[in-house]
CSV table of C-alpha atoms in Angstrom, one decimal:
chain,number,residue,atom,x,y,z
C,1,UNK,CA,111.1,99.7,99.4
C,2,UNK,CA,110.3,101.6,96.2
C,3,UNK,CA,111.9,104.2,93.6
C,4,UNK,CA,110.2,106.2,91.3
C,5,UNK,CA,108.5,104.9,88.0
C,6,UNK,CA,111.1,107.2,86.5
C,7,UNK,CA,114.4,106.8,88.3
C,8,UNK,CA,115.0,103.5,88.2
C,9,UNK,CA,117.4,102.0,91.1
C,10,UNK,CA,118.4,98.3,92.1
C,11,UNK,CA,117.7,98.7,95.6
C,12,UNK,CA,115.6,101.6,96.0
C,13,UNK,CA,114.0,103.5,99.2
C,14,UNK,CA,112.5,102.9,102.2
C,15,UNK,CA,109.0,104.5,102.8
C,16,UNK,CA,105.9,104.7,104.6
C,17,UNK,CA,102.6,104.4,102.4
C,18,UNK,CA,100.3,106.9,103.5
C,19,UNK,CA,97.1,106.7,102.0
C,20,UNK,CA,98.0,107.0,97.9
C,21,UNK,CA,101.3,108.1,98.7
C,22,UNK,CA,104.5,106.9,99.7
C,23,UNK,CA,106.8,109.2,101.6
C,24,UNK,CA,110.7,108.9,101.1
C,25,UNK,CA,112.3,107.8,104.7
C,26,UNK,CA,115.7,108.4,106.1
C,27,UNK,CA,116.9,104.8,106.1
C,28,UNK,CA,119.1,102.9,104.4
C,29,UNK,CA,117.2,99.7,104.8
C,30,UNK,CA,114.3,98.3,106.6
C,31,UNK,CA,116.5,96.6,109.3
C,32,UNK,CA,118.2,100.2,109.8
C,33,UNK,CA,114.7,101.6,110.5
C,34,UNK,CA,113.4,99.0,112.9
C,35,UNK,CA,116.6,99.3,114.5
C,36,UNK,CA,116.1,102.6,115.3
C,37,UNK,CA,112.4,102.4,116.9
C,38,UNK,CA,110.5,102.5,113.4
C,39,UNK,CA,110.9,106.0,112.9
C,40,UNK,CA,113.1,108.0,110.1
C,41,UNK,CA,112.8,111.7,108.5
C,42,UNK,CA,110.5,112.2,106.6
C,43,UNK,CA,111.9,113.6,102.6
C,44,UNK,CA,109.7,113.7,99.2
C,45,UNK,CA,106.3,112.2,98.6
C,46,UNK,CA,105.4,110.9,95.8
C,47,UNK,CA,101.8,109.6,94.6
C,48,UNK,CA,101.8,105.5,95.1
C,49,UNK,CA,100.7,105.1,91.4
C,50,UNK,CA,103.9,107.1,90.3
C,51,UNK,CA,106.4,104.0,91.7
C,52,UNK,CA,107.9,101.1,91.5
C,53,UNK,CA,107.4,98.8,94.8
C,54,UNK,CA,110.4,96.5,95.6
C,55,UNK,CA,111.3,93.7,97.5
C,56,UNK,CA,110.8,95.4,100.9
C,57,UNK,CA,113.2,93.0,103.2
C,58,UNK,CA,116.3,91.8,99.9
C,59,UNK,CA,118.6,90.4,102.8
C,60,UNK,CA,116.6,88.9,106.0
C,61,UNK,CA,119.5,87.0,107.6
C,62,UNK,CA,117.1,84.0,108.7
C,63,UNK,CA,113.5,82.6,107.2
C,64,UNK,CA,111.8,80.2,109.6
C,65,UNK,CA,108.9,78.5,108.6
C,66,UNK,CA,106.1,77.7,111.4
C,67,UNK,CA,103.6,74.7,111.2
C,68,UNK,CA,100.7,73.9,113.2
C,69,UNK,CA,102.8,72.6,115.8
C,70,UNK,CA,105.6,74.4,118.2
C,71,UNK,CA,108.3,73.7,115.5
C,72,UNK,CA,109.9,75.1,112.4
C,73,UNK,CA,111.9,74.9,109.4
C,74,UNK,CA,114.1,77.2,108.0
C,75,UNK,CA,114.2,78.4,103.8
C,76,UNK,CA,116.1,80.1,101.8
C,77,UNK,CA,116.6,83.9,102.1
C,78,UNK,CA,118.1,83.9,98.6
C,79,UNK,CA,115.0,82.7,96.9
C,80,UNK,CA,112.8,85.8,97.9
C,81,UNK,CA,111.1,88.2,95.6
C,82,UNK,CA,109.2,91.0,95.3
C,83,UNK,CA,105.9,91.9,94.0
C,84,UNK,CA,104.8,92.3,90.3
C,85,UNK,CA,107.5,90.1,88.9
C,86,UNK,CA,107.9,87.1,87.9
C,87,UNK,CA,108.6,83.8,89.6
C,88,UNK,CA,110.8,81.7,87.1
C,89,UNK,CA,109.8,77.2,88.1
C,90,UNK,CA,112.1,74.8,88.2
C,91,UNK,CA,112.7,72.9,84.6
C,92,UNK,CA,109.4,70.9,83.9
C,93,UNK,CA,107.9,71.6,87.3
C,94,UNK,CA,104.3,72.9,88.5
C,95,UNK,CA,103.7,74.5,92.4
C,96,UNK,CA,101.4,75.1,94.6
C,97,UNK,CA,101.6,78.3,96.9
C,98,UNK,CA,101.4,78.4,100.8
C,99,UNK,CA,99.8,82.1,101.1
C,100,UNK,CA,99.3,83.6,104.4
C,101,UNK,CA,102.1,86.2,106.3
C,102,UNK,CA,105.3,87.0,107.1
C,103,UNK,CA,106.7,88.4,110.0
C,104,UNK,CA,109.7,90.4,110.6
C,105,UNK,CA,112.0,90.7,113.1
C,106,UNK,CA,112.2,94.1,115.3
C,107,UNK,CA,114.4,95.2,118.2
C,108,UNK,CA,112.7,92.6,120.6
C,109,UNK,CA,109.4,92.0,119.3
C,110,UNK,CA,107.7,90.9,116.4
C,111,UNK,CA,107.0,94.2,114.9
C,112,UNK,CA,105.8,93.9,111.3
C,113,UNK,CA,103.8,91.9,108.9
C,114,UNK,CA,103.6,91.4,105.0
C,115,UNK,CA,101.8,89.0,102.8
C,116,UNK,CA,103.9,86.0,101.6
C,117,UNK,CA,103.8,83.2,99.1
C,118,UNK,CA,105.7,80.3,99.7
C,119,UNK,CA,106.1,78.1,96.7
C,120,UNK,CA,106.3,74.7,96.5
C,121,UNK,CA,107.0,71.8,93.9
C,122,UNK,CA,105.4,68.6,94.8
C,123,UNK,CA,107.3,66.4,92.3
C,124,UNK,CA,110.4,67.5,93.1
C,125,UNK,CA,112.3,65.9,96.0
C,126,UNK,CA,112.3,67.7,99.7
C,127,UNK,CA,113.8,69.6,100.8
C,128,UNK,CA,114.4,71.0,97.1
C,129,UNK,CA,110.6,71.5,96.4
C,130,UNK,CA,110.2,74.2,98.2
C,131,UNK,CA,113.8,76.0,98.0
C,132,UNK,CA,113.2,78.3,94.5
C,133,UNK,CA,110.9,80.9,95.7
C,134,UNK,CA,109.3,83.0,98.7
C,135,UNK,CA,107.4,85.7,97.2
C,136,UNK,CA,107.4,88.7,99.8
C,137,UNK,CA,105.4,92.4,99.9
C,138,UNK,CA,104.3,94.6,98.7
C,139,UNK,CA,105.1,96.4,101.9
C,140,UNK,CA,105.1,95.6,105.9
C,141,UNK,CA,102.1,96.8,108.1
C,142,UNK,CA,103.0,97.1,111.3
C,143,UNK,CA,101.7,95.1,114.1
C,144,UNK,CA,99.5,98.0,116.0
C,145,UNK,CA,98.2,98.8,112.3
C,146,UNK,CA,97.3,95.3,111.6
C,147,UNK,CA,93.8,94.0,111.6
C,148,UNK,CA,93.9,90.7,114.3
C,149,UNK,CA,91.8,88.8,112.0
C,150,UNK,CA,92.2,89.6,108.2
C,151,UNK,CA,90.1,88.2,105.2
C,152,UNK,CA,92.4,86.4,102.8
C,153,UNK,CA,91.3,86.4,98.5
C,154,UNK,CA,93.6,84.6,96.3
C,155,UNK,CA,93.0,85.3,92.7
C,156,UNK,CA,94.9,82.7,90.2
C,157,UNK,CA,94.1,82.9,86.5
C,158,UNK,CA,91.0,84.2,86.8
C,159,UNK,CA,90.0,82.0,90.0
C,160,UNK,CA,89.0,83.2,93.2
C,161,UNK,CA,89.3,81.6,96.9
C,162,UNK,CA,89.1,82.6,100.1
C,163,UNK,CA,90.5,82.1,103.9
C,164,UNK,CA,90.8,84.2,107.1
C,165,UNK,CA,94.1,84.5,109.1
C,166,UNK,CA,93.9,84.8,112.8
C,167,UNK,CA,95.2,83.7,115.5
C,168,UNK,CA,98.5,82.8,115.1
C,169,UNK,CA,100.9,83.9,118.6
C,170,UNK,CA,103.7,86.1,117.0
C,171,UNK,CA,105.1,86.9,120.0
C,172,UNK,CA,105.1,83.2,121.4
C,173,UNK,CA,107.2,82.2,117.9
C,174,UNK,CA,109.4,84.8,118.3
C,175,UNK,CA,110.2,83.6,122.1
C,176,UNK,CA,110.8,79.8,120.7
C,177,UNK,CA,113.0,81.0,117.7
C,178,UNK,CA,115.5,83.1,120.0
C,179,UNK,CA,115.5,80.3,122.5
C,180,UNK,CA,119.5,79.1,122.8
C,181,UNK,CA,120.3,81.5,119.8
C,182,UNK,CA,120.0,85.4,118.7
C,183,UNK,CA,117.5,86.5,116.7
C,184,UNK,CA,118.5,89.5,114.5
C,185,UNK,CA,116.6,92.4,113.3
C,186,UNK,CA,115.3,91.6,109.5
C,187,UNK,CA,114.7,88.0,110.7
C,188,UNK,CA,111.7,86.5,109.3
C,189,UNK,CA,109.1,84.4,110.5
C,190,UNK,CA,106.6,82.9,108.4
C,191,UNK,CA,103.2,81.8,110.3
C,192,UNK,CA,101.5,78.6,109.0
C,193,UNK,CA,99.8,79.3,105.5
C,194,UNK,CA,96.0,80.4,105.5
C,195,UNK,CA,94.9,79.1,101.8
C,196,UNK,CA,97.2,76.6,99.3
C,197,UNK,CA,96.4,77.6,96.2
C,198,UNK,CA,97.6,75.9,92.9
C,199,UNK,CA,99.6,78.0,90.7
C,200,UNK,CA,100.0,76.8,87.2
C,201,UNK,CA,102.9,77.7,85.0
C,202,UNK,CA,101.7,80.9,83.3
C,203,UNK,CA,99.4,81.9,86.1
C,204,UNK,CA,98.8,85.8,87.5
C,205,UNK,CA,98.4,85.7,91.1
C,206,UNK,CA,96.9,88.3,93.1
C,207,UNK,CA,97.0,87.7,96.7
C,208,UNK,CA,95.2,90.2,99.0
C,209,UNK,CA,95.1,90.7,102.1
C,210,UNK,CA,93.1,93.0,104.0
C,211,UNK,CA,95.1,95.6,106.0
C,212,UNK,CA,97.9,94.4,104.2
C,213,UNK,CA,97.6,95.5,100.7
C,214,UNK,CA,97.9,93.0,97.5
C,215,UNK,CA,100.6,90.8,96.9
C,216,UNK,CA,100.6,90.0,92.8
C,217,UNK,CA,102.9,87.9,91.0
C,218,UNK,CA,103.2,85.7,87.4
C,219,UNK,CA,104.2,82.3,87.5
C,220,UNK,CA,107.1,82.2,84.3
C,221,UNK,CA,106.0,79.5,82.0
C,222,UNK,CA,109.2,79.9,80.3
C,223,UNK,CA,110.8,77.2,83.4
C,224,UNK,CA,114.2,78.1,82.3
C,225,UNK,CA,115.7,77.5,86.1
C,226,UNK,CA,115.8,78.8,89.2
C,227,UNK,CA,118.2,82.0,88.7
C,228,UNK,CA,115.5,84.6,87.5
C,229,UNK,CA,113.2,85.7,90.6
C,230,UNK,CA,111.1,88.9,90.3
C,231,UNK,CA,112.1,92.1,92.2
């Protein structure tokens, strides 16, 4: 989801990044275009440095968070935001991020993937440590586009670390999440984290991932509450 630098707009486009361009789609939402196969119209490009990227999934109607183990928990599809804004803690809290990918949710399949932080305040009580914020983008890769194995470098104030994501059975984790229920297009799935990472309050983040583009974020040291997330 984007809009250009210049035309600001709530809830923008959808569009397809195509080398350092994005090209305007014919759909409403993401969940409209996987509905439909993955394909749209194409309309305008414009050049990727000229916009705004978005949120690129506001309303998934389910998160469900995998562990090690064939079991999951579900989080809050309000608390997601986009990239390049700013994550707002709760009062007096620090966090520690969860940071490995997201999947979404086709017509049958799992058919996408984006980098994700989950974030996650230890001294707060479960389950309402980790209910403020899932940061989500900058933009799905499909799965036939996506690397199997993909090198993970998580930049925090200036510090660097490293992990590599592999090998986690999307499809498997679909099957299980649809079993004795319906799964909807836009659902999320989010595969057991590849690096934790502290984030201090005050903290850029850059979180990249390769075949998946860069995932950046601030951590707000103002701690004024939970009702500010980033696009």
């Amino acid at each position: 989801m984007f809009h250009p630098a210049d035309m600001p707009m709530e809830r923008g486009w959808v569009g397809r990044v195509d080398g350092d361009e994005v090209v305007h789609l014919a759909a409403q939402t993401l969940q409209h275009l996987f509905s439909g196969g993955g394909t749209a119209r194409d309309h305008a490009r414009y050049r990727l440095a000229d916009v705004e990227l978005l949120l690129p999934l506001p309303s998934p109607p389910s998160v469900r968070v995998f562990d090690e183990a064939r079991s999951f928990e579900f989080a809050n599809p309000a608390a997601l935001s986009g990239p390049r804004g700013a994550v707002t803690y709760p009062p007096g809290a620090s966090a520690v991020a969860d940071i490995g990918l997201a999947g979404l949710v086709g017509s049958g399949e799992v058919a996408a993937l984006s980098p994700v932080a989950r974030l996650r305040a230890p001294k707060l009580e479960p389950p309402k440590d980790r209910d403020f914020s899932i940061v989500l983008g900058p933009w799905f890769t499909t799965v036939d586009e996506a690397p199997g194995i993909a090198d993970v470098t998580v930049t925090v104030g200036g510090t660097r670390s490293g992990a590599a994501f592999g090998g986690f059975d999307w499809e498997s984790a679909r099957r299980f999440a649809a079993e004795n229920t319906r799964l909807r297009v836009g659902d999320l799935l989010l595969a057991p984290a590849a690096l934790v990472v502290d984030v201090p309050p005050g903290s850029a983040v850059a979180i990249d991932v390769e075949g998946h583009g860069t995932l950046s974020f601030t951590a707000d040291a103002a701690s004024r509450g939970h009702e500010g997330h980033g696009r």
